[in-house]
mmCIF file of C-alpha atoms in Angstrom:
data_model
loop_
_atom_site.group_PDB
_atom_site.id
_atom_site.type_symbol
_atom_site.label_atom_id
_atom_site.label_comp_id
_atom_site.label_asym_id
_atom_site.label_seq_id
_atom_site.Cartn_x
_atom_site.Cartn_y
_atom_site.Cartn_z
ATOM 1 C CA MET G 1 -45.596 32.825 24.057
ATOM 2 C CA THR G 2 -47.552 30.883 26.656
ATOM 3 C CA LEU G 3 -46.642 31.314 30.290
ATOM 4 C CA ARG G 4 -47.026 28.384 32.675
ATOM 5 C CA PRO G 5 -47.723 28.412 36.449
ATOM 6 C CA ILE G 6 -44.059 27.865 37.279
ATOM 7 C CA SER G 7 -41.960 30.140 39.493
ATOM 8 C CA LEU G 8 -38.327 30.648 38.608
ATOM 9 C CA CYS G 9 -36.198 31.088 41.752
ATOM 10 C CA VAL G 10 -32.668 32.489 41.567
ATOM 11 C CA ILE G 11 -30.233 33.706 44.221
ATOM 12 C CA THR G 12 -27.643 36.321 43.326
ATOM 13 C CA GLN G 13 -24.705 38.369 44.499
ATOM 14 C CA ASN G 14 -22.871 40.581 42.017
ATOM 15 C CA GLU G 15 -24.159 38.811 38.902
ATOM 16 C CA ALA G 16 -24.766 41.841 36.691
ATOM 17 C CA ASP G 17 -23.059 40.230 33.704
ATOM 18 C CA ARG G 18 -25.015 36.958 33.938
ATOM 19 C CA ILE G 19 -28.434 37.473 35.512
ATOM 20 C CA HIS G 20 -30.132 38.804 32.361
ATOM 21 C CA ASP G 21 -29.340 35.718 30.285
ATOM 22 C CA CYS G 22 -30.409 33.446 33.125
ATOM 23 C CA LEU G 23 -33.796 35.126 33.499
ATOM 24 C CA ALA G 24 -34.300 35.469 29.751
ATOM 25 C CA SER G 25 -33.893 31.713 29.303
ATOM 26 C CA ALA G 26 -36.972 31.090 31.473
ATOM 27 C CA ALA G 27 -38.997 34.284 30.984
ATOM 28 C CA GLY G 28 -40.842 32.817 28.024
ATOM 29 C CA PHE G 29 -42.536 30.048 29.996
ATOM 30 C CA CYS G 30 -42.416 30.943 33.729
ATOM 31 C CA ASP G 31 -45.183 33.302 34.841
ATOM 32 C CA ASP G 32 -43.290 34.283 37.998
ATOM 33 C CA MET G 33 -39.615 35.066 38.553
ATOM 34 C CA VAL G 34 -38.075 35.553 41.995
ATOM 35 C CA VAL G 35 -34.572 36.868 42.623
ATOM 36 C CA VAL G 36 -33.186 36.896 46.167
ATOM 37 C CA ASP G 37 -30.026 38.963 46.431
ATOM 38 C CA GLY G 38 -27.396 38.580 49.118
ATOM 39 C CA GLY G 39 -25.956 42.089 48.925
ATOM 40 C CA SER G 40 -24.866 42.988 45.398
ATOM 41 C CA THR G 41 -22.840 46.139 44.868
ATOM 42 C CA ASP G 42 -23.214 46.122 41.075
ATOM 43 C CA ASP G 43 -26.295 46.492 38.844
ATOM 44 C CA THR G 44 -27.683 42.993 39.487
ATOM 45 C CA LEU G 45 -30.897 44.168 41.161
ATOM 46 C CA ASP G 46 -31.707 46.787 38.540
ATOM 47 C CA ILE G 47 -31.114 44.357 35.678
ATOM 48 C CA ALA G 48 -33.267 41.695 37.343
ATOM 49 C CA ARG G 49 -36.139 44.137 37.866
ATOM 50 C CA LYS G 50 -35.987 45.304 34.256
ATOM 51 C CA ALA G 51 -36.144 41.644 33.187
ATOM 52 C CA GLY G 52 -39.439 41.285 35.041
ATOM 53 C CA ALA G 53 -38.339 39.570 38.233
ATOM 54 C CA ARG G 54 -39.610 40.245 41.723
ATOM 55 C CA VAL G 55 -36.447 41.206 43.600
ATOM 56 C CA MET G 56 -35.838 41.068 47.325
ATOM 57 C CA SER G 57 -32.733 41.347 49.487
ATOM 58 C CA ARG G 58 -31.689 38.980 52.252
ATOM 59 C CA PRO G 59 -28.301 38.754 54.015
ATOM 60 C CA PHE G 60 -26.525 35.657 52.733
ATOM 61 C CA ASP G 61 -26.260 32.957 55.405
ATOM 62 C CA GLY G 62 -25.658 29.891 53.237
ATOM 63 C CA PHE G 63 -26.590 28.596 49.794
ATOM 64 C CA ARG G 64 -29.231 26.151 51.025
ATOM 65 C CA SER G 65 -30.924 28.661 53.315
ATOM 66 C CA GLN G 66 -30.922 31.370 50.658
ATOM 67 C CA LYS G 67 -32.436 29.056 48.053
ATOM 68 C CA ALA G 68 -35.042 27.736 50.490
ATOM 69 C CA PHE G 69 -36.070 31.329 51.229
ATOM 70 C CA ALA G 70 -36.400 32.057 47.508
ATOM 71 C CA VAL G 71 -38.657 29.030 47.036
ATOM 72 C CA ALA G 72 -40.844 30.211 49.927
ATOM 73 C CA GLN G 73 -41.417 33.528 48.113
ATOM 74 C CA ALA G 74 -42.703 31.866 44.928
ATOM 75 C CA LYS G 75 -46.289 32.456 43.817
ATOM 76 C CA ASN G 76 -46.615 28.930 42.418
ATOM 77 C CA ASP G 77 -46.102 25.539 44.023
ATOM 78 C CA TRP G 78 -44.112 24.318 41.040
ATOM 79 C CA VAL G 79 -40.701 25.967 41.073
ATOM 80 C CA LEU G 80 -37.657 25.919 38.835
ATOM 81 C CA CYS G 81 -34.452 26.760 40.707
ATOM 82 C CA LEU G 82 -31.491 28.107 38.763
ATOM 83 C CA ASP G 83 -28.185 29.721 39.604
ATOM 84 C CA ALA G 84 -27.348 32.971 37.865
ATOM 85 C CA ASP G 85 -24.710 31.205 35.772
ATOM 86 C CA GLU G 86 -27.211 28.699 34.340
ATOM 87 C CA ARG G 87 -29.453 28.862 31.253
ATOM 88 C CA VAL G 88 -32.407 26.734 30.183
ATOM 89 C CA GLY G 89 -31.648 25.270 26.759
ATOM 90 C CA ALA G 90 -34.302 25.175 24.015
ATOM 91 C CA ASP G 91 -34.848 21.408 24.240
ATOM 92 C CA LEU G 92 -35.135 21.506 28.022
ATOM 93 C CA ARG G 93 -37.599 24.369 27.820
ATOM 94 C CA ALA G 94 -39.779 22.320 25.465
ATOM 95 C CA ALA G 95 -39.611 19.328 27.812
ATOM 96 C CA ILE G 96 -40.592 21.449 30.833
ATOM 97 C CA GLU G 97 -43.495 22.999 28.942
ATOM 98 C CA ALA G 98 -44.720 19.554 27.851
ATOM 99 C CA ALA G 99 -44.501 18.178 31.398
ATOM 100 C CA CYS G 100 -46.450 21.155 32.722
ATOM 101 C CA ASP G 101 -49.124 20.869 30.024
ATOM 102 C CA LYS G 102 -49.603 17.207 30.992
ATOM 103 C CA GLY G 103 -50.144 18.183 34.603
ATOM 104 C CA PHE G 104 -46.752 17.225 36.084
ATOM 105 C CA ASP G 105 -46.967 13.491 36.781
ATOM 106 C CA ALA G 106 -44.085 13.383 39.287
ATOM 107 C CA ALA G 107 -42.951 15.156 42.445
ATOM 108 C CA GLY G 108 -39.848 16.480 40.726
ATOM 109 C CA TYR G 109 -37.784 16.338 37.561
ATOM 110 C CA ARG G 110 -34.081 15.926 36.849
ATOM 111 C CA PHE G 111 -32.249 16.925 33.726
ATOM 112 C CA HIS G 112 -28.712 16.937 32.412
ATOM 113 C CA ARG G 113 -26.515 19.924 33.120
ATOM 114 C CA ARG G 114 -23.583 20.495 30.801
ATOM 115 C CA ASN G 115 -20.711 22.505 32.204
ATOM 116 C CA ASP G 116 -18.771 25.020 30.170
ATOM 117 C CA PHE G 117 -15.027 25.053 30.777
ATOM 118 C CA PHE G 118 -13.064 27.709 28.911
ATOM 119 C CA GLY G 119 -15.312 27.825 25.874
ATOM 120 C CA ARG G 120 -16.523 24.239 25.515
ATOM 121 C CA PHE G 121 -18.972 21.999 27.310
ATOM 122 C CA MET G 122 -17.234 19.130 29.071
ATOM 123 C CA ARG G 123 -18.395 15.673 27.975
ATOM 124 C CA TYR G 124 -16.388 13.400 30.256
ATOM 125 C CA GLY G 125 -14.736 13.289 33.670
ATOM 126 C CA ASN G 126 -16.266 14.642 36.866
ATOM 127 C CA ALA G 127 -17.668 17.649 34.975
ATOM 128 C CA GLY G 128 -19.374 15.564 32.284
ATOM 129 C CA ALA G 129 -21.681 13.334 34.314
ATOM 130 C CA ASP G 130 -24.008 15.888 35.865
ATOM 131 C CA LYS G 131 -27.724 15.463 36.579
ATOM 132 C CA VAL G 132 -29.615 17.964 38.707
ATOM 133 C CA LEU G 133 -33.054 18.019 40.330
ATOM 134 C CA ARG G 134 -34.252 21.608 39.955
ATOM 135 C CA LEU G 135 -37.918 21.446 38.932
ATOM 136 C CA PHE G 136 -40.194 20.294 41.734
ATOM 137 C CA ASP G 137 -43.417 20.682 43.674
ATOM 138 C CA ARG G 138 -42.450 22.635 46.779
ATOM 139 C CA ARG G 139 -45.309 21.024 48.708
ATOM 140 C CA ARG G 140 -43.441 17.728 48.402
ATOM 141 C CA GLY G 141 -39.826 18.776 48.659
ATOM 142 C CA GLY G 142 -37.206 21.473 48.576
ATOM 143 C CA TRP G 143 -33.709 22.456 49.638
ATOM 144 C CA ARG G 144 -33.397 20.180 52.652
ATOM 145 C CA GLY G 145 -30.667 18.936 54.927
ATOM 146 C CA PRO G 146 -28.056 20.575 57.136
ATOM 147 C CA ARG G 147 -25.458 21.364 54.466
ATOM 148 C CA GLU G 148 -25.234 24.963 53.315
ATOM 149 C CA ILE G 149 -22.772 24.192 50.503
ATOM 150 C CA HIS G 150 -23.042 21.610 47.714
ATOM 151 C CA GLU G 151 -26.712 21.747 48.576
ATOM 152 C CA SER G 152 -29.325 19.684 46.759
ATOM 153 C CA VAL G 153 -33.076 19.242 46.388
ATOM 154 C CA SER G 154 -34.954 16.195 47.645
ATOM 155 C CA VAL G 155 -38.639 15.378 47.207
ATOM 156 C CA ASP G 156 -41.166 12.931 48.615
ATOM 157 C CA GLY G 157 -42.367 11.033 45.592
ATOM 158 C CA GLU G 158 -41.329 10.004 42.124
ATOM 159 C CA VAL G 159 -38.581 11.843 40.263
ATOM 160 C CA ARG G 160 -38.485 11.643 36.484
ATOM 161 C CA MET G 161 -35.920 12.629 33.890
ATOM 162 C CA LEU G 162 -36.508 15.341 31.289
ATOM 163 C CA SER G 163 -34.692 15.640 27.980
ATOM 164 C CA GLY G 164 -32.578 18.625 27.051
ATOM 165 C CA PHE G 165 -29.784 20.478 28.798
ATOM 166 C CA LEU G 166 -29.321 23.076 31.467
ATOM 167 C CA ASP G 167 -26.293 25.068 30.306
ATOM 168 C CA HIS G 168 -23.862 26.014 33.061
ATOM 169 C CA TYR G 169 -21.208 28.752 32.774
ATOM 170 C CA PRO G 170 -19.590 28.587 36.231
ATOM 171 C CA TYR G 171 -16.307 30.447 35.718
ATOM 172 C CA ARG G 172 -15.457 33.798 34.189
ATOM 173 C CA SER G 173 -11.700 33.199 34.462
ATOM 174 C CA LEU G 174 -9.087 30.908 35.975
ATOM 175 C CA SER G 175 -8.544 33.380 38.790
ATOM 176 C CA GLU G 176 -12.248 33.354 39.638
ATOM 177 C CA LEU G 177 -12.293 29.554 39.484
ATOM 178 C CA MET G 178 -9.430 29.252 41.958
ATOM 179 C CA ALA G 179 -10.914 31.878 44.286
ATOM 180 C CA LYS G 180 -14.247 30.052 44.214
ATOM 181 C CA GLN G 181 -12.553 26.743 45.027
ATOM 182 C CA GLU G 182 -10.737 28.370 47.934
ATOM 183 C CA ARG G 183 -14.008 29.747 49.300
ATOM 184 C CA TYR G 184 -15.802 26.425 48.888
ATOM 185 C CA ALA G 185 -12.942 24.459 50.446
ATOM 186 C CA HIS G 186 -13.045 26.730 53.481
ATOM 187 C CA MET G 187 -16.815 26.460 53.799
ATOM 188 C CA MET G 188 -16.756 22.676 53.451
ATOM 189 C CA ALA G 189 -13.951 22.228 55.991
ATOM 190 C CA THR G 190 -15.672 24.506 58.498
ATOM 191 C CA GLU G 191 -19.009 22.765 58.049
ATOM 192 C CA GLU G 192 -17.541 19.265 58.309
ATOM 193 C CA PHE G 193 -15.541 20.196 61.401
ATOM 194 C CA ALA G 194 -18.668 21.552 63.075
ATOM 195 C CA ALA G 195 -20.456 18.293 62.185
ATOM 196 C CA GLY G 196 -17.770 16.272 63.963
ATOM 197 C CA LYS G 197 -15.907 15.013 60.918
ATOM 198 C CA ARG G 198 -12.127 14.734 61.086
ATOM 199 C CA ALA G 199 -9.350 14.372 58.522
ATOM 200 C CA THR G 200 -6.423 12.004 58.580
ATOM 201 C CA LEU G 201 -3.030 12.450 57.010
ATOM 202 C CA ALA G 202 -3.871 9.549 54.703
ATOM 203 C CA GLN G 203 -6.919 11.446 53.440
ATOM 204 C CA ILE G 204 -4.837 14.554 52.780
ATOM 205 C CA VAL G 205 -2.535 12.487 50.575
ATOM 206 C CA LEU G 206 -4.841 9.896 49.049
ATOM 207 C CA SER G 207 -8.177 11.696 48.553
ATOM 208 C CA PRO G 208 -6.812 14.171 45.964
ATOM 209 C CA MET G 209 -5.136 11.282 44.132
ATOM 210 C CA TRP G 210 -8.402 9.340 44.064
ATOM 211 C CA ARG G 211 -10.309 12.374 42.782
ATOM 212 C CA PHE G 212 -7.861 12.680 39.898
ATOM 213 C CA PHE G 213 -7.963 8.956 39.075
ATOM 214 C CA ARG G 214 -11.744 8.782 39.244
ATOM 215 C CA GLY G 215 -12.318 11.817 37.029
ATOM 216 C CA TYR G 216 -9.457 11.631 34.571
ATOM 217 C CA VAL G 217 -9.154 7.860 34.160
ATOM 218 C CA LEU G 218 -12.314 6.048 35.279
ATOM 219 C CA ARG G 219 -14.650 8.701 33.886
ATOM 220 C CA ALA G 220 -12.465 9.279 30.821
ATOM 221 C CA GLY G 221 -11.701 12.919 31.483
ATOM 222 C CA PHE G 222 -8.703 12.566 29.162
ATOM 223 C CA LEU G 223 -11.140 12.525 26.217
ATOM 224 C CA ASP G 224 -11.812 16.227 26.847
ATOM 225 C CA GLY G 225 -8.245 17.014 25.754
ATOM 226 C CA TRP G 226 -6.323 19.760 27.515
ATOM 227 C CA ARG G 227 -9.482 20.897 29.282
ATOM 228 C CA GLY G 228 -9.785 17.444 30.817
ATOM 229 C CA ILE G 229 -6.334 17.454 32.402
ATOM 230 C CA VAL G 230 -6.608 21.070 33.580
ATOM 231 C CA TYR G 231 -10.008 20.459 35.147
ATOM 232 C CA ALA G 232 -8.851 17.259 36.849
ATOM 233 C CA LEU G 233 -5.809 18.985 38.335
ATOM 234 C CA LEU G 234 -7.896 21.890 39.615
ATOM 235 C CA ARG G 235 -10.285 19.490 41.345
ATOM 236 C CA VAL G 236 -7.289 17.812 42.966
ATOM 237 C CA GLU G 237 -6.318 21.185 44.387
ATOM 238 C CA TYR G 238 -9.818 21.731 45.762
ATOM 239 C CA VAL G 239 -9.880 18.376 47.564
ATOM 240 C CA ARG G 240 -6.385 18.896 48.938
ATOM 241 C CA ARG G 241 -7.270 22.326 50.332
ATOM 242 C CA LYS G 242 -10.456 21.043 51.941
ATOM 243 C CA TYR G 243 -8.682 18.280 53.860
ATOM 244 C CA VAL G 244 -5.722 20.473 54.809
ATOM 245 C CA LYS G 245 -8.100 23.098 56.202
ATOM 246 C CA LEU G 246 -10.025 20.444 58.127
ATOM 247 C CA TRP G 247 -6.740 19.107 59.527
ATOM 248 C CA LEU G 248 -5.684 22.583 60.633
ATOM 249 C CA LEU G 249 -8.992 23.113 62.408
ATOM 250 C CA GLN G 250 -8.400 19.873 64.298
ATOM 251 C CA GLN G 251 -5.037 21.238 65.439
ATOM 252 C CA GLY G 252 -6.654 24.396 66.776
ATOM 253 C CA GLN G 253 -5.313 26.509 63.914
ATOM 254 C CA LYS G 254 -7.096 29.004 61.691
ATOM 255 C CA PRO G 255 -7.075 27.842 58.067
#
């Protein structure tokens, strides 16, 4: 086992059942692991420490801000940012190790993320076409921008693609999925309202329909069988809730 000068950065909150596998997937090649916790009430912190991570607590004030703080705590300039529900696959690990051994010839690297949905990775639809930029030189980029949700990394310089997959297990159950969508819809509506964005009645009606058509038809979500239709319908519900909440805020109501 050869460790590389790469810092793994993860944010957590009540991830006792998932944090070990996340850290274990990178422990074999990252010589530094940072976990920033937003206030767990389960065994997340203890499990992370036993796995070899440096653990610190910080009140959660947004996904982007929390992740940016984690990156700032890293010992190395090259960082790999994961969520607790993500795992580095064997092929991706080999690609990261090879890129590091060659001296990292880019400012950042993207790779495919495959999303598990009730026991199978989605291949089509809005869940199938997923590329993420998570390995980067923090001197040339990071978690930028004003958005605290659906946050993303940007870098100054070339971004290259690595082979292999980042495996994503985002939902423990349908109930958790729907609760997460409700929370995200509220956060998005609140953030967009504060940024001056406004919803129209046409958007409330048409945007969910477009999301379904784009994912299920144009991106062939139907090829994922029953998972494809269920996922597409759930995303429709998320979009509908976001625009309804934004509309209510415009009317001076509390969503």
